[in-house]
mmCIF file of C-alpha atoms in Angstrom:
data_model
loop_
_atom_site.group_PDB
_atom_site.id
_atom_site.type_symbol
_atom_site.label_atom_id
_atom_site.label_comp_id
_atom_site.label_asym_id
_atom_site.label_seq_id
_atom_site.Cartn_x
_atom_site.Cartn_y
_atom_site.Cartn_z
ATOM 1 C CA MET N 1 58.172 -6.594 -5.142
ATOM 2 C CA ARG N 2 55.985 -5.503 -2.258
ATOM 3 C CA ARG N 3 53.031 -3.568 -1.039
ATOM 4 C CA ILE N 4 53.513 0.171 -0.797
ATOM 5 C CA GLY N 5 51.391 2.493 1.257
ATOM 6 C CA ILE N 6 51.801 6.245 0.866
ATOM 7 C CA ALA N 7 49.911 9.143 2.402
ATOM 8 C CA LEU N 8 51.577 12.554 2.315
ATOM 9 C CA SER N 9 50.309 16.064 2.789
ATOM 10 C CA ALA N 10 50.828 18.633 0.064
ATOM 11 C CA THR N 11 53.659 20.263 2.000
ATOM 12 C CA CYS N 12 55.732 17.088 2.125
ATOM 13 C CA LEU N 13 56.955 17.284 -1.449
ATOM 14 C CA ALA N 14 56.929 20.999 -1.987
ATOM 15 C CA ALA N 15 60.687 21.378 -1.999
ATOM 16 C CA THR N 16 61.372 18.429 -4.281
ATOM 17 C CA VAL N 17 58.462 17.899 -6.627
ATOM 18 C CA LEU N 18 56.734 21.161 -7.406
ATOM 19 C CA THR N 19 59.490 21.963 -9.896
ATOM 20 C CA ALA N 20 59.226 18.562 -11.545
ATOM 21 C CA GLY N 21 56.391 19.278 -13.931
ATOM 22 C CA ALA N 22 53.673 17.491 -12.016
ATOM 23 C CA PRO N 23 50.306 16.882 -13.690
ATOM 24 C CA THR N 24 47.805 19.648 -13.083
ATOM 25 C CA ALA N 25 45.601 18.767 -10.140
ATOM 26 C CA SER N 26 41.866 19.076 -10.223
ATOM 27 C CA ALA N 27 39.968 20.622 -7.332
ATOM 28 C CA GLY N 28 36.816 18.775 -8.320
ATOM 29 C CA PRO N 29 35.116 15.925 -6.463
ATOM 30 C CA CYS N 30 37.226 12.888 -5.662
ATOM 31 C CA THR N 31 36.548 10.019 -8.019
ATOM 32 C CA GLY N 32 38.538 7.258 -6.344
ATOM 33 C CA GLY N 33 40.501 6.331 -9.431
ATOM 34 C CA THR N 34 43.748 4.485 -9.001
ATOM 35 C CA GLY N 35 45.246 7.093 -6.726
ATOM 36 C CA SER N 36 47.369 6.442 -3.676
ATOM 37 C CA LEU N 37 48.483 2.969 -2.722
ATOM 38 C CA GLY N 38 47.664 3.442 0.932
ATOM 39 C CA SER N 39 45.285 0.474 0.893
ATOM 40 C CA SER N 40 46.635 -1.359 -2.095
ATOM 41 C CA ALA N 41 49.690 -3.281 -3.157
ATOM 42 C CA SER N 42 52.766 -3.283 -5.278
ATOM 43 C CA SER N 43 54.482 -6.184 -6.864
ATOM 44 C CA GLY N 44 55.295 -8.724 -4.248
ATOM 45 C CA SER N 45 55.661 -8.798 -0.495
ATOM 46 C CA SER N 46 53.738 -6.781 2.032
ATOM 47 C CA PHE N 47 56.150 -4.155 3.293
ATOM 48 C CA GLY N 48 53.649 -1.446 4.125
ATOM 49 C CA GLY N 49 54.073 2.266 4.570
ATOM 50 C CA THR N 50 57.018 2.648 2.217
ATOM 51 C CA ASN N 51 57.597 5.907 0.449
ATOM 52 C CA PRO N 52 59.983 6.801 -2.363
ATOM 53 C CA ILE N 53 60.758 10.344 -1.193
ATOM 54 C CA PRO N 54 64.292 10.836 0.188
ATOM 55 C CA TRP N 55 64.545 12.100 3.776
ATOM 56 C CA LEU N 56 60.805 11.574 4.297
ATOM 57 C CA ASN N 57 61.429 7.821 4.117
ATOM 58 C CA GLY N 58 64.372 7.890 6.501
ATOM 59 C CA SER N 59 67.033 7.691 3.791
ATOM 60 C CA ASP N 60 69.113 10.344 2.084
ATOM 61 C CA GLY N 61 68.155 9.101 -1.381
ATOM 62 C CA GLY N 62 71.692 7.969 -2.110
ATOM 63 C CA LEU N 63 72.875 4.645 -3.443
ATOM 64 C CA PRO N 64 73.644 1.823 -0.996
ATOM 65 C CA ASN N 65 77.289 1.439 -0.041
ATOM 66 C CA LEU N 66 77.911 -2.131 -1.177
ATOM 67 C CA LYS N 67 81.164 -3.497 0.227
ATOM 68 C CA GLY N 68 81.498 -6.797 -1.616
ATOM 69 C CA ARG N 69 82.109 -7.643 -5.257
ATOM 70 C CA SER N 70 79.215 -5.469 -6.468
ATOM 71 C CA GLN N 71 78.725 -1.716 -6.508
ATOM 72 C CA ALA N 72 75.707 0.487 -7.129
ATOM 73 C CA VAL N 73 76.188 2.665 -10.219
ATOM 74 C CA ALA N 74 73.159 4.963 -10.503
ATOM 75 C CA HIS N 75 69.405 5.092 -10.022
ATOM 76 C CA LEU N 76 67.255 4.437 -13.079
ATOM 77 C CA THR N 77 64.163 5.952 -11.509
ATOM 78 C CA GLY N 78 63.096 8.366 -8.799
ATOM 79 C CA LEU N 79 64.061 11.796 -7.575
ATOM 80 C CA ASP N 80 67.741 10.846 -7.365
ATOM 81 C CA SER N 81 67.885 9.492 -10.929
ATOM 82 C CA PRO N 82 69.737 11.366 -13.696
ATOM 83 C CA ASN N 83 66.914 10.189 -15.965
ATOM 84 C CA ASP N 84 64.616 12.791 -14.380
ATOM 85 C CA SER N 85 61.798 10.245 -14.297
ATOM 86 C CA VAL N 86 59.508 12.453 -12.209
ATOM 87 C CA ARG N 87 59.392 15.370 -14.626
ATOM 88 C CA ARG N 88 59.540 13.304 -17.837
ATOM 89 C CA PHE N 89 57.220 10.410 -16.952
ATOM 90 C CA ASN N 90 55.646 11.162 -13.535
ATOM 91 C CA VAL N 91 57.461 8.192 -12.027
ATOM 92 C CA VAL N 92 58.390 9.003 -8.429
ATOM 93 C CA GLY N 93 58.623 5.389 -7.286
ATOM 94 C CA THR N 94 58.609 2.002 -9.003
ATOM 95 C CA ASP N 95 60.256 -1.423 -8.873
ATOM 96 C CA LEU N 96 61.610 -4.386 -10.863
ATOM 97 C CA GLY N 97 62.983 -3.364 -14.272
ATOM 98 C CA ILE N 98 62.721 -6.480 -16.452
ATOM 99 C CA MET N 99 64.955 -5.912 -19.478
ATOM 100 C CA TRP N 100 65.125 -7.437 -22.941
ATOM 101 C CA ASP N 101 66.555 -6.615 -26.378
ATOM 102 C CA ASN N 102 63.777 -5.587 -28.776
ATOM 103 C CA GLY N 103 65.746 -6.810 -31.801
ATOM 104 C CA SER N 104 66.064 -3.281 -33.210
ATOM 105 C CA GLY N 105 68.841 -1.753 -31.140
ATOM 106 C CA GLN N 106 66.879 -0.916 -27.997
ATOM 107 C CA ILE N 107 66.508 -2.305 -24.518
ATOM 108 C CA LEU N 108 62.915 -2.372 -23.286
ATOM 109 C CA THR N 109 62.460 -2.262 -19.519
ATOM 110 C CA ALA N 110 59.189 -3.127 -17.787
ATOM 111 C CA PHE N 111 58.527 -1.948 -14.242
ATOM 112 C CA GLY N 112 56.009 -3.002 -11.620
ATOM 113 C CA ASP N 113 53.596 -0.960 -9.505
ATOM 114 C CA THR N 114 54.390 2.711 -10.052
ATOM 115 C CA VAL N 115 53.461 5.909 -8.238
ATOM 116 C CA GLY N 116 53.813 9.535 -9.239
ATOM 117 C CA VAL N 117 52.684 13.009 -8.300
ATOM 118 C CA SER N 118 48.969 12.776 -7.603
ATOM 119 C CA ARG N 119 46.389 14.157 -9.996
ATOM 120 C CA GLN N 120 43.991 14.488 -7.051
ATOM 121 C CA PRO N 121 46.137 15.865 -4.209
ATOM 122 C CA PHE N 122 43.150 17.066 -2.184
ATOM 123 C CA CYS N 123 41.834 13.508 -2.104
ATOM 124 C CA GLU N 124 44.894 11.302 -1.814
ATOM 125 C CA GLY N 125 47.852 13.483 -0.858
ATOM 126 C CA LEU N 126 50.597 14.554 -3.185
ATOM 127 C CA LEU N 127 51.597 11.006 -4.165
ATOM 128 C CA GLY N 128 49.250 8.773 -6.129
ATOM 129 C CA ASP N 129 48.718 8.107 -9.832
ATOM 130 C CA TRP N 130 49.066 4.358 -9.316
ATOM 131 C CA ARG N 131 49.895 2.367 -12.427
ATOM 132 C CA SER N 132 50.389 -1.393 -12.256
ATOM 133 C CA ASN N 133 53.237 -1.216 -14.747
ATOM 134 C CA VAL N 134 55.123 1.133 -17.073
ATOM 135 C CA LEU N 135 57.734 0.682 -19.813
ATOM 136 C CA PHE N 136 60.965 2.536 -20.640
ATOM 137 C CA ARG N 137 63.248 2.328 -23.701
ATOM 138 C CA SER N 138 67.033 2.748 -23.849
ATOM 139 C CA THR N 139 69.830 2.679 -26.434
ATOM 140 C CA ASP N 140 72.624 3.230 -23.910
ATOM 141 C CA HIS N 141 75.631 0.927 -24.415
ATOM 142 C CA ASN N 142 77.888 2.656 -21.876
ATOM 143 C CA LEU N 143 76.608 1.456 -18.532
ATOM 144 C CA ALA N 144 79.632 2.527 -16.499
ATOM 145 C CA ASP N 145 77.903 5.793 -15.556
ATOM 146 C CA GLY N 146 74.320 4.507 -15.483
ATOM 147 C CA MET N 147 71.584 3.608 -17.948
ATOM 148 C CA THR N 148 70.033 6.467 -19.909
ATOM 149 C CA ILE N 149 66.304 6.245 -20.636
ATOM 150 C CA ASP N 150 65.296 7.607 -24.052
ATOM 151 C CA SER N 151 61.514 7.301 -24.093
ATOM 152 C CA ALA N 152 58.405 5.625 -22.730
ATOM 153 C CA PRO N 153 54.896 4.892 -24.015
ATOM 154 C CA LEU N 154 52.790 7.863 -22.896
ATOM 155 C CA ASP N 155 49.079 8.533 -22.506
ATOM 156 C CA GLY N 156 49.430 12.250 -21.849
ATOM 157 C CA ASP N 157 51.929 15.026 -21.468
ATOM 158 C CA ARG N 158 54.953 13.655 -19.600
ATOM 159 C CA HIS N 159 52.997 10.676 -18.261
ATOM 160 C CA ALA N 160 54.148 7.071 -18.692
ATOM 161 C CA LYS N 161 51.057 4.982 -19.217
ATOM 162 C CA GLU N 162 49.994 1.708 -17.674
ATOM 163 C CA ILE N 163 50.616 -0.796 -20.468
ATOM 164 C CA ILE N 164 48.756 -3.832 -19.054
ATOM 165 C CA PRO N 165 45.574 -2.822 -17.194
ATOM 166 C CA SER N 166 44.425 -4.300 -13.899
ATOM 167 C CA LYS N 167 41.188 -4.253 -11.921
ATOM 168 C CA LYS N 168 42.896 -2.976 -8.731
ATOM 169 C CA ILE N 169 40.411 -4.847 -6.520
ATOM 170 C CA ASP N 170 41.783 -6.792 -3.561
ATOM 171 C CA GLY N 171 40.772 -10.454 -3.664
ATOM 172 C CA VAL N 172 39.855 -10.197 -7.340
ATOM 173 C CA GLU N 173 42.833 -8.689 -9.128
ATOM 174 C CA MET N 174 45.027 -6.230 -7.285
ATOM 175 C CA THR N 175 47.557 -5.653 -10.041
ATOM 176 C CA THR N 176 49.276 -7.046 -13.135
ATOM 177 C CA ILE N 177 53.040 -7.328 -12.793
ATOM 178 C CA PRO N 178 55.563 -8.035 -15.581
ATOM 179 C CA THR N 179 57.940 -10.872 -14.696
ATOM 180 C CA ALA N 180 59.786 -11.479 -18.000
ATOM 181 C CA GLY N 181 60.109 -10.030 -21.481
ATOM 182 C CA VAL N 182 61.390 -11.192 -24.854
ATOM 183 C CA GLU N 183 61.288 -10.366 -28.555
ATOM 184 C CA ALA N 184 60.176 -13.279 -30.737
ATOM 185 C CA ASN N 185 59.495 -13.154 -34.477
ATOM 186 C CA GLY N 186 59.640 -9.354 -34.437
ATOM 187 C CA ILE N 187 56.955 -9.082 -31.737
ATOM 188 C CA GLN N 188 57.517 -7.875 -28.161
ATOM 189 C CA TYR N 189 56.159 -10.113 -25.405
ATOM 190 C CA ILE N 190 55.733 -9.599 -21.672
ATOM 191 C CA ASN N 191 55.026 -12.500 -19.355
ATOM 192 C CA PHE N 192 52.956 -11.038 -16.510
ATOM 193 C CA MET N 193 51.171 -12.290 -13.423
ATOM 194 C CA SER N 194 47.685 -11.315 -12.323
ATOM 195 C CA VAL N 195 47.986 -10.846 -8.554
ATOM 196 C CA ARG N 196 44.820 -11.640 -6.612
ATOM 197 C CA SER N 197 46.059 -10.640 -3.161
ATOM 198 C CA TRP N 198 49.164 -10.026 -1.073
ATOM 199 C CA GLY N 199 50.156 -12.081 1.957
ATOM 200 C CA GLU N 200 53.121 -11.969 4.292
ATOM 201 C CA PRO N 201 56.431 -10.562 3.008
ATOM 202 C CA GLY N 202 57.566 -12.684 0.082
ATOM 203 C CA GLU N 203 54.129 -14.267 -0.351
ATOM 204 C CA TRP N 204 51.273 -13.496 -2.717
ATOM 205 C CA VAL N 205 48.540 -15.324 -4.599
ATOM 206 C CA THR N 206 48.112 -15.079 -8.356
ATOM 207 C CA ASN N 207 45.094 -15.759 -10.515
ATOM 208 C CA PHE N 208 47.183 -16.669 -13.545
ATOM 209 C CA SER N 209 50.140 -15.723 -15.685
ATOM 210 C CA ALA N 210 49.819 -14.847 -19.367
ATOM 211 C CA LEU N 211 51.479 -13.179 -22.338
ATOM 212 C CA ALA N 212 50.838 -9.652 -23.535
ATOM 213 C CA SER N 213 52.165 -8.763 -26.987
ATOM 214 C CA SER N 214 53.023 -5.566 -28.841
ATOM 215 C CA VAL N 215 53.654 -5.097 -32.556
ATOM 216 C CA ASP N 216 54.549 -1.388 -32.255
ATOM 217 C CA ASN N 217 57.545 -1.516 -29.902
ATOM 218 C CA GLY N 218 55.552 -1.289 -26.717
ATOM 219 C CA GLU N 219 53.058 1.472 -27.452
ATOM 220 C CA LYS N 220 50.006 -0.795 -27.342
ATOM 221 C CA TRP N 221 49.740 -4.208 -25.690
ATOM 222 C CA LYS N 222 47.219 -6.999 -26.138
ATOM 223 C CA VAL N 223 46.723 -9.879 -23.707
ATOM 224 C CA ASP N 224 46.536 -13.246 -25.485
ATOM 225 C CA LEU N 225 43.934 -15.292 -23.607
ATOM 226 C CA THR N 226 45.162 -18.527 -25.202
ATOM 227 C CA THR N 227 48.409 -18.143 -23.226
ATOM 228 C CA VAL N 228 46.804 -17.956 -19.781
ATOM 229 C CA ARG N 229 48.334 -20.314 -17.209
ATOM 230 C CA PRO N 230 45.894 -20.603 -14.279
ATOM 231 C CA ASN N 231 47.474 -20.855 -10.844
ATOM 232 C CA ASP N 232 46.615 -24.539 -10.602
ATOM 233 C CA PRO N 233 49.136 -26.918 -8.999
ATOM 234 C CA LEU N 234 47.444 -29.991 -10.480
ATOM 235 C CA THR N 235 48.139 -28.984 -14.078
ATOM 236 C CA GLY N 236 51.633 -27.741 -13.276
ATOM 237 C CA ASN N 237 50.847 -24.237 -14.513
ATOM 238 C CA GLY N 238 51.152 -23.046 -10.927
ATOM 239 C CA ASN N 239 54.906 -23.515 -11.300
ATOM 240 C CA PHE N 240 55.013 -20.967 -14.132
ATOM 241 C CA GLN N 241 53.389 -17.923 -12.514
ATOM 242 C CA MET N 242 56.620 -15.929 -12.775
ATOM 243 C CA GLY N 243 59.192 -16.259 -15.507
ATOM 244 C CA ALA N 244 62.587 -15.572 -17.025
ATOM 245 C CA TYR N 245 63.501 -16.006 -20.698
ATOM 246 C CA VAL N 246 66.682 -16.873 -22.541
ATOM 247 C CA LYS N 247 67.154 -17.788 -26.207
ATOM 248 C CA ASP N 248 69.394 -20.625 -27.411
ATOM 249 C CA GLY N 249 69.584 -22.715 -30.565
ATOM 250 C CA GLY N 250 66.303 -21.560 -32.070
ATOM 251 C CA PHE N 251 64.399 -22.107 -28.823
ATOM 252 C CA VAL N 252 63.090 -19.694 -26.208
ATOM 253 C CA TYR N 253 63.551 -21.169 -22.736
ATOM 254 C CA LEU N 254 61.110 -20.243 -19.975
ATOM 255 C CA PHE N 255 62.279 -20.566 -16.383
ATOM 256 C CA GLY N 256 59.201 -20.610 -14.170
ATOM 257 C CA THR N 257 58.525 -20.211 -10.465
ATOM 258 C CA PRO N 258 55.334 -20.234 -8.386
ATOM 259 C CA SER N 259 53.970 -16.978 -7.013
ATOM 260 C CA GLY N 260 56.038 -15.658 -4.138
ATOM 261 C CA ARG N 261 59.716 -16.085 -3.344
ATOM 262 C CA LYS N 262 59.874 -19.564 -1.840
ATOM 263 C CA GLY N 263 59.441 -21.884 -4.808
ATOM 264 C CA SER N 264 61.822 -23.835 -7.022
ATOM 265 C CA VAL N 265 62.544 -23.248 -10.701
ATOM 266 C CA SER N 266 60.944 -25.327 -13.454
ATOM 267 C CA LEU N 267 61.917 -25.193 -17.127
ATOM 268 C CA ALA N 268 60.043 -25.152 -20.425
ATOM 269 C CA ARG N 269 61.076 -24.388 -23.977
ATOM 270 C CA VAL N 270 59.444 -23.648 -27.318
ATOM 271 C CA LYS N 271 60.686 -22.993 -30.825
ATOM 272 C CA GLU N 272 60.784 -19.246 -31.365
ATOM 273 C CA ALA N 273 58.487 -19.563 -34.396
ATOM 274 C CA ASP N 274 55.819 -21.105 -32.106
ATOM 275 C CA PHE N 275 56.403 -18.835 -29.133
ATOM 276 C CA ALA N 276 52.782 -17.792 -28.530
ATOM 277 C CA ASN N 277 51.423 -21.342 -29.006
ATOM 278 C CA GLN N 278 51.228 -22.785 -25.515
ATOM 279 C CA ILE N 279 50.540 -26.283 -26.834
ATOM 280 C CA ALA N 280 53.951 -26.256 -28.540
ATOM 281 C CA TYR N 281 55.888 -25.955 -25.259
ATOM 282 C CA GLU N 282 58.021 -28.802 -23.925
ATOM 283 C CA TYR N 283 58.882 -29.343 -20.256
ATOM 284 C CA TRP N 284 62.124 -30.627 -18.765
ATOM 285 C CA ASP N 285 61.385 -33.710 -16.634
ATOM 286 C CA GLY N 286 64.927 -34.268 -15.387
ATOM 287 C CA HIS N 287 65.862 -36.634 -18.195
ATOM 288 C CA GLY N 288 64.364 -35.198 -21.360
ATOM 289 C CA TRP N 289 61.680 -32.973 -22.837
ATOM 290 C CA THR N 290 58.010 -33.853 -22.384
ATOM 291 C CA PRO N 291 55.579 -32.113 -24.747
ATOM 292 C CA THR N 292 52.456 -30.219 -23.679
ATOM 293 C CA VAL N 293 52.258 -31.256 -19.996
ATOM 294 C CA PRO N 294 53.492 -28.579 -17.520
ATOM 295 C CA ALA N 295 53.110 -30.995 -14.606
ATOM 296 C CA ALA N 296 55.952 -33.069 -16.069
ATOM 297 C CA ALA N 297 58.482 -30.344 -15.232
ATOM 298 C CA THR N 298 60.853 -31.102 -12.372
ATOM 299 C CA PRO N 299 62.946 -28.429 -10.618
ATOM 300 C CA VAL N 300 66.241 -27.390 -12.180
ATOM 301 C CA ILE N 301 67.097 -25.000 -9.312
ATOM 302 C CA ALA N 302 65.885 -25.679 -5.788
ATOM 303 C CA GLY N 303 64.104 -22.948 -3.887
ATOM 304 C CA PRO N 304 63.761 -20.549 -2.308
ATOM 305 C CA VAL N 305 63.998 -18.500 -5.501
ATOM 306 C CA GLY N 306 62.680 -14.961 -5.849
ATOM 307 C CA GLU N 307 62.418 -12.834 -8.974
ATOM 308 C CA MET N 308 65.039 -14.095 -11.416
ATOM 309 C CA SER N 309 66.723 -13.451 -14.744
ATOM 310 C CA VAL N 310 68.803 -15.675 -17.027
ATOM 311 C CA ALA N 311 71.338 -14.830 -19.738
ATOM 312 C CA TYR N 312 74.327 -16.285 -21.567
ATOM 313 C CA ASN N 313 77.603 -14.716 -20.467
ATOM 314 C CA ASP N 314 80.389 -14.587 -23.059
ATOM 315 C CA HIS N 315 83.104 -14.055 -20.446
ATOM 316 C CA LEU N 316 82.197 -17.185 -18.485
ATOM 317 C CA ARG N 317 80.970 -19.048 -21.573
ATOM 318 C CA LYS N 318 78.066 -20.237 -19.501
ATOM 319 C CA PHE N 319 74.443 -19.454 -18.794
ATOM 320 C CA ILE N 320 73.957 -17.426 -15.634
ATOM 321 C CA ALA N 321 70.887 -17.113 -13.424
ATOM 322 C CA LEU N 322 70.458 -14.265 -10.923
ATOM 323 C CA TYR N 323 67.877 -14.220 -8.135
ATOM 324 C CA SER N 324 67.336 -13.578 -4.437
ATOM 325 C CA ASP N 325 67.417 -16.687 -2.255
ATOM 326 C CA GLY N 326 65.550 -15.515 0.822
ATOM 327 C CA SER N 327 68.761 -14.523 2.595
ATOM 328 C CA ASN N 328 70.919 -12.785 0.000
ATOM 329 C CA PRO N 329 69.551 -10.139 -2.394
ATOM 330 C CA ALA N 330 71.548 -11.364 -5.408
ATOM 331 C CA VAL N 331 73.035 -14.801 -5.963
ATOM 332 C CA MET N 332 74.309 -16.281 -9.216
ATOM 333 C CA ARG N 333 74.397 -19.821 -10.534
ATOM 334 C CA VAL N 334 76.036 -20.961 -13.770
ATOM 335 C CA ALA N 335 75.403 -23.858 -16.154
ATOM 336 C CA ASP N 336 76.558 -25.090 -19.539
ATOM 337 C CA ARG N 337 72.973 -25.654 -20.680
ATOM 338 C CA PRO N 338 69.633 -24.127 -19.679
ATOM 339 C CA GLU N 339 68.504 -27.455 -18.231
ATOM 340 C CA GLY N 340 71.619 -27.598 -16.065
ATOM 341 C CA PRO N 341 73.058 -28.954 -13.947
ATOM 342 C CA TRP N 342 73.279 -25.554 -12.273
ATOM 343 C CA GLY N 343 76.251 -24.894 -9.995
ATOM 344 C CA SER N 344 76.287 -23.818 -6.379
ATOM 345 C CA PRO N 345 75.031 -20.312 -5.541
ATOM 346 C CA ASP N 346 77.630 -17.547 -5.736
ATOM 347 C CA VAL N 347 76.712 -14.493 -3.654
ATOM 348 C CA LEU N 348 76.957 -11.209 -5.586
ATOM 349 C CA ILE N 349 75.256 -9.107 -2.901
ATOM 350 C CA GLY N 350 75.038 -10.412 0.642
ATOM 351 C CA SER N 351 72.361 -9.825 3.243
ATOM 352 C CA ARG N 352 74.777 -7.849 5.445
ATOM 353 C CA GLU N 353 75.483 -5.346 2.662
ATOM 354 C CA VAL N 354 71.929 -4.119 2.136
ATOM 355 C CA SER N 355 68.484 -5.087 3.393
ATOM 356 C CA GLY N 356 65.222 -5.210 1.500
ATOM 357 C CA MET N 357 66.735 -5.528 -1.977
ATOM 358 C CA TYR N 358 65.074 -7.714 -4.605
ATOM 359 C CA GLY N 359 64.728 -8.304 -8.346
ATOM 360 C CA ALA N 360 68.170 -8.956 -9.899
ATOM 361 C CA TYR N 361 67.535 -8.419 -13.640
ATOM 362 C CA ILE N 362 70.484 -8.771 -16.021
ATOM 363 C CA HIS N 363 71.063 -6.125 -18.696
ATOM 364 C CA PRO N 364 70.911 -8.049 -22.015
ATOM 365 C CA TRP N 365 73.945 -6.233 -23.449
ATOM 366 C CA SER N 366 76.086 -7.013 -20.411
ATOM 367 C CA SER N 367 78.031 -10.162 -21.204
ATOM 368 C CA GLY N 368 81.586 -9.488 -20.036
ATOM 369 C CA ARG N 369 83.415 -9.750 -16.749
ATOM 370 C CA ASP N 370 81.602 -6.623 -15.575
ATOM 371 C CA LEU N 371 78.028 -7.813 -15.157
ATOM 372 C CA TYR N 372 75.365 -5.100 -15.011
ATOM 373 C CA PHE N 373 71.931 -5.739 -13.564
ATOM 374 C CA VAL N 374 69.164 -3.763 -11.875
ATOM 375 C CA ALA N 375 67.592 -4.237 -8.470
ATOM 376 C CA THR N 376 65.110 -2.483 -6.183
ATOM 377 C CA THR N 377 65.342 -1.512 -2.529
ATOM 378 C CA TRP N 378 62.023 -1.411 -0.711
ATOM 379 C CA SER N 379 63.219 1.385 1.580
ATOM 380 C CA ASP N 380 63.123 3.970 -1.205
ATOM 381 C CA TYR N 381 61.084 1.965 -3.742
ATOM 382 C CA ASN N 382 63.159 2.735 -6.818
ATOM 383 C CA VAL N 383 65.351 0.847 -9.273
ATOM 384 C CA MET N 384 69.137 1.133 -9.506
ATOM 385 C CA LEU N 385 71.842 -0.185 -11.830
ATOM 386 C CA ILE N 386 74.467 -2.406 -10.198
ATOM 387 C CA LYS N 387 77.808 -3.703 -11.470
ATOM 388 C CA ALA N 388 79.286 -6.989 -10.275
ATOM 389 C CA THR N 389 82.765 -8.247 -11.143
ATOM 390 C CA LEU N 390 82.762 -11.882 -12.251
ATOM 391 C CA PRO N 391 85.653 -14.326 -11.755
#
C-alpha cells in the first residue's frame, strides 16, 4: 500500500486506453471531485509519482521474473490483465486484493485505492477517477492460468464503484482501505482502516478500524459504528488497525497489527454467531483468553509485519501466515493453532527477486502444495496472482 501520484497528458494513453471503453469525459467546469491522486494517497507507504501505465512507468507491463520457489502467474488488474479491468470496470491501477469465500461458491476480492480513466481529462489528465476501494467477484477454481473475474458492484456503465466511502481530506480522512474480509452468519464483512495521513514509506496514521457489512453479496455496504476501534494505544485497539481473519472450531480469529508495516501481531477471537459484537471478543494474553480487553493481547508474531493473511493449509496440516517483513516481500510462518507458537519465517519471495512488492493475500481455495496468493508491485501499481511451491 502506498501513495500514488499521477499526472498525464491526454496523449499519454492514446495508444492503450482510448479503445478500452473509457467513461465519456465532460468539457464542463472542473469540479474537483475525487480525480487524480497527484496530491493524495493510496493504501500505505508514500511512494510518490507512481503510474500504472506500462512503458510510461519505466516497465514493460510484464510479470516479474521470480527466480526462487515462487512464480508470477498473471495480473488480476491493469492493462496487462486478461480480465480486461480497464474496459469492464475502469480499473487501470489498484492494489491489495483481500480475498475471502462468500459461503455461496464465490471468492470476493477487495482492493485498495483505485484509479481509472479520468472523467475530467481537461482538469486532471487522462488518469483519475480515484476510488478508495473496489470489489471483484470470482468463481474460478483453476488458478494455474490466472484468476478470472466474473463481476463487480457497479455504479454506472462499466464502472466499479467505491464500496466504502471516504472523505479524501488529508489530515482528516484520506481514504478507507480494506484490510481483511470474511463471511459470518451469511453476511459479508470487511475490516477496513480509516487513514488520516501518510508518512514515510511503510508508515501511516489511522483514525480507527471498523467493520462494514453487506447482506447482498457486496452490492451495498454499511459501516457498523459499534465496531469502531479507535487508534488508541492505551485501550489496545491501536494494535488492531489492520487485520486478517481465519475460521476454526466455531470461532473467527482476528490477527491484528498497528497501522504501518513495523508492528507485531496480536490475536483476538469471537464466536461466529457473535461476530459483529465487539464486546464478545476475547484476546490472547500469552497464556489464555481474556474477555473484552484488547490491551490484554500480547504479540503472537514479532514485527516488523506488513499486510498479512492467514489460512489453514491441508497439505501442511497447519495454519499459515503470509506477510512482508520489511526486507522480504513474502514470508510464511506455520503453526498448529492460531495462537501459536508460530515457526520461524520461511521466505517465499526474497528482496533480491523483486523490489517494492507488498500485500501477500492467500486465495481461500488454495490449500495444497501449490499455494496461490496475490501481491502488488508499487512500480506498476497493479495486483498479480503468484504461485509458491510448499515443502
